[in-house]
Tab-separated table of C-alpha atoms in Angstrom:
chain	number	residue	atom	x	y	z
A	29	MET	CA	17.772	31.231	-28.547
A	30	TRP	CA	16.605	31.599	-24.959
A	31	GLY	CA	16.290	27.817	-24.820
A	32	LYS	CA	19.949	27.424	-25.815
A	33	ILE	CA	21.075	29.945	-23.228
A	34	ALA	CA	18.976	28.295	-20.505
A	35	SER	CA	20.251	24.835	-21.475
A	36	LEU	CA	23.810	26.144	-21.426
A	37	PHE	CA	23.495	27.383	-17.847
A	38	LEU	CA	21.224	24.625	-16.497
A	39	SER	CA	22.612	21.545	-18.254
A	40	GLY	CA	25.704	21.313	-16.058
A	41	PRO	CA	23.940	21.268	-12.662
A	42	PHE	CA	21.086	19.080	-13.902
A	43	ASN	CA	23.495	16.599	-15.468
A	44	ARG	CA	25.402	16.360	-12.193
A	45	ILE	CA	22.173	15.923	-10.199
A	46	PHE	CA	20.899	13.196	-12.539
A	47	LYS	CA	24.272	11.446	-12.563
A	48	SER	CA	24.385	11.412	-8.769
A	49	ILE	CA	20.815	10.037	-8.628
A	50	ASP	CA	21.724	7.323	-11.140
A	51	HIS	CA	24.841	6.543	-9.129
A	52	ALA	CA	22.849	6.280	-5.887
A	53	VAL	CA	20.264	3.982	-7.517
A	54	SER	CA	23.048	1.864	-8.976
A	55	ASN	CA	24.732	1.603	-5.555
A	56	ASP	CA	21.446	0.636	-3.907
A	57	SER	CA	20.804	-2.013	-6.546
A	58	LYS	CA	24.319	-3.349	-6.076
A	59	ARG	CA	23.830	-3.481	-2.284
A	60	GLN	CA	20.586	-5.420	-2.697
A	61	GLU	CA	22.262	-7.811	-5.132
A	62	ILE	CA	25.126	-8.412	-2.675
A	63	ARG	CA	22.640	-8.939	0.163
A	64	ALA	CA	20.618	-11.411	-1.941
A	65	ASN	CA	23.777	-13.310	-2.882
A	66	ALA	CA	24.826	-13.507	0.776
A	67	VAL	CA	21.395	-14.808	1.857
A	68	ASN	CA	21.422	-17.328	-0.992
A	69	ARG	CA	24.903	-18.555	-0.052
A	70	TYR	CA	23.856	-18.844	3.615
A	71	ALA	CA	20.827	-20.945	2.655
A	72	GLU	CA	22.976	-23.201	0.454
A	73	THR	CA	25.536	-23.641	3.241
A	74	ALA	CA	22.833	-24.448	5.806
A	75	ALA	CA	21.311	-27.033	3.460
A	76	GLU	CA	24.726	-28.619	2.904
A	77	GLU	CA	25.347	-28.761	6.662
A	78	ARG	CA	21.975	-30.408	7.276
A	79	ALA	CA	22.592	-32.941	4.524
A	80	ASP	CA	26.011	-33.665	6.003
A	81	ALA	CA	24.563	-34.120	9.500
A	82	ARG	CA	22.016	-36.659	8.245
A	83	ARG	CA	24.806	-39.066	7.346
A	84	TYR	CA	25.598	-39.804	10.986
A	85	ARG	CA	23.690	-42.249	13.201
A	86	ALA	CA	23.800	-39.881	16.168
A	87	PHE	CA	21.628	-37.407	14.265
A	88	TRP	CA	18.982	-40.044	13.588
A	89	PHE	CA	19.133	-41.391	17.138
A	90	ILE	CA	18.529	-37.951	18.628
A	91	TRP	CA	15.861	-37.159	16.027
A	92	CYS	CA	14.057	-40.432	16.805
A	93	LEU	CA	14.171	-39.751	20.551
A	94	PHE	CA	12.726	-36.271	20.126
A	95	SER	CA	10.160	-37.232	17.495
A	96	GLY	CA	9.168	-40.268	19.574
A	97	SER	CA	8.363	-38.059	22.544
A	98	VAL	CA	6.464	-35.703	20.267
A	99	GLY	CA	4.516	-38.644	18.843
A	100	PHE	CA	3.678	-39.910	22.343
A	101	TRP	CA	2.551	-36.413	23.374
A	102	PHE	CA	0.416	-36.092	20.225
A	103	LEU	CA	-1.059	-39.549	20.867
A	104	ALA	CA	-1.904	-38.631	24.485
A	105	ILE	CA	-3.649	-35.448	23.362
A	106	THR	CA	-5.569	-37.356	20.677
A	107	PHE	CA	-6.725	-40.072	23.090
A	108	ASP	CA	-7.668	-37.490	25.696
A	109	THR	CA	-9.711	-35.584	23.127
A	110	VAL	CA	-11.369	-38.531	21.391
A	111	PHE	CA	-12.151	-40.717	24.399
A	112	ASP	CA	-12.773	-37.836	26.820
A	113	PHE	CA	-10.338	-39.002	29.478
A	114	SER	CA	-9.721	-36.839	32.495
A	115	TRP	CA	-6.033	-36.454	31.701
A	116	SER	CA	-4.444	-33.053	31.781
A	117	VAL	CA	-1.778	-33.253	29.100
A	118	ALA	CA	0.619	-30.330	29.394
A	119	ASP	CA	1.748	-28.429	26.339
A	120	TYR	CA	5.390	-28.188	25.366
A	121	PRO	CA	7.236	-25.074	26.588
A	122	PRO	CA	7.235	-22.100	24.227
A	123	SER	CA	10.978	-22.473	23.617
A	124	VAL	CA	10.478	-25.985	22.191
A	125	LYS	CA	7.047	-25.535	20.587
A	126	PRO	CA	8.301	-24.387	17.132
A	127	TYR	CA	10.403	-27.537	16.849
A	128	VAL	CA	7.473	-29.703	17.921
A	129	ASP	CA	5.243	-28.074	15.312
A	130	THR	CA	7.872	-28.677	12.628
A	131	ILE	CA	8.239	-32.339	13.585
A	132	VAL	CA	4.481	-32.938	13.649
A	133	ALA	CA	4.088	-31.225	10.279
A	134	SER	CA	6.987	-33.138	8.735
A	135	ILE	CA	5.795	-36.523	9.992
A	136	PHE	CA	2.083	-36.186	9.383
A	137	GLY	CA	2.159	-33.613	6.591
A	138	SER	CA	4.632	-35.400	4.347
A	139	GLY	CA	3.188	-38.817	5.241
A	140	GLY	CA	-0.306	-37.703	4.339
A	141	LEU	CA	0.903	-36.110	1.143
A	142	VAL	CA	2.763	-39.259	0.083
A	143	ALA	CA	-0.205	-41.477	0.937
A	144	SER	CA	-2.616	-39.287	-1.019
A	145	ALA	CA	-0.231	-39.145	-3.988
A	146	GLN	CA	0.066	-42.941	-3.960
A	147	ALA	CA	-3.707	-43.357	-3.756
A	148	LEU	CA	-4.193	-40.916	-6.604
A	149	SER	CA	-1.571	-42.568	-8.788
A	150	SER	CA	-2.971	-46.052	-8.121
A	151	ALA	CA	-6.470	-44.804	-8.968
A	152	ILE	CA	-5.206	-43.287	-12.216
A	153	ARG	CA	-3.233	-46.438	-13.021
A	154	GLY	CA	-6.269	-48.608	-12.326
A	155	ARG	CA	-8.400	-46.689	-14.818
A	156	ARG	CA	-6.056	-47.175	-17.743
């Protein structure tokens, strides 16, 4: 009997508290879902823009100029290190360094990966 009386007086406030908590959690989940959708759409749009830019010769001309200078710089550092020349090869400025790192990784990283995959596949093919 006391349980029914207590539930009669306490059920209203507790129900409202729990409903507001559920509503707040639902709103937060909805906000995170909207944020994730916006980030996903931004990434898709950026990928489409990059794919569209690669269709033009100007993009490849500029990319070749920049990657050529990066390759020459990397070659100078390698020769200076291997053959112990007395060159003092300067590093790229910090504002450009992330782009240089990306270019070096894309040229040598993907090239090495493709070469190793080809060697592995030819070795597997040769065994059969």
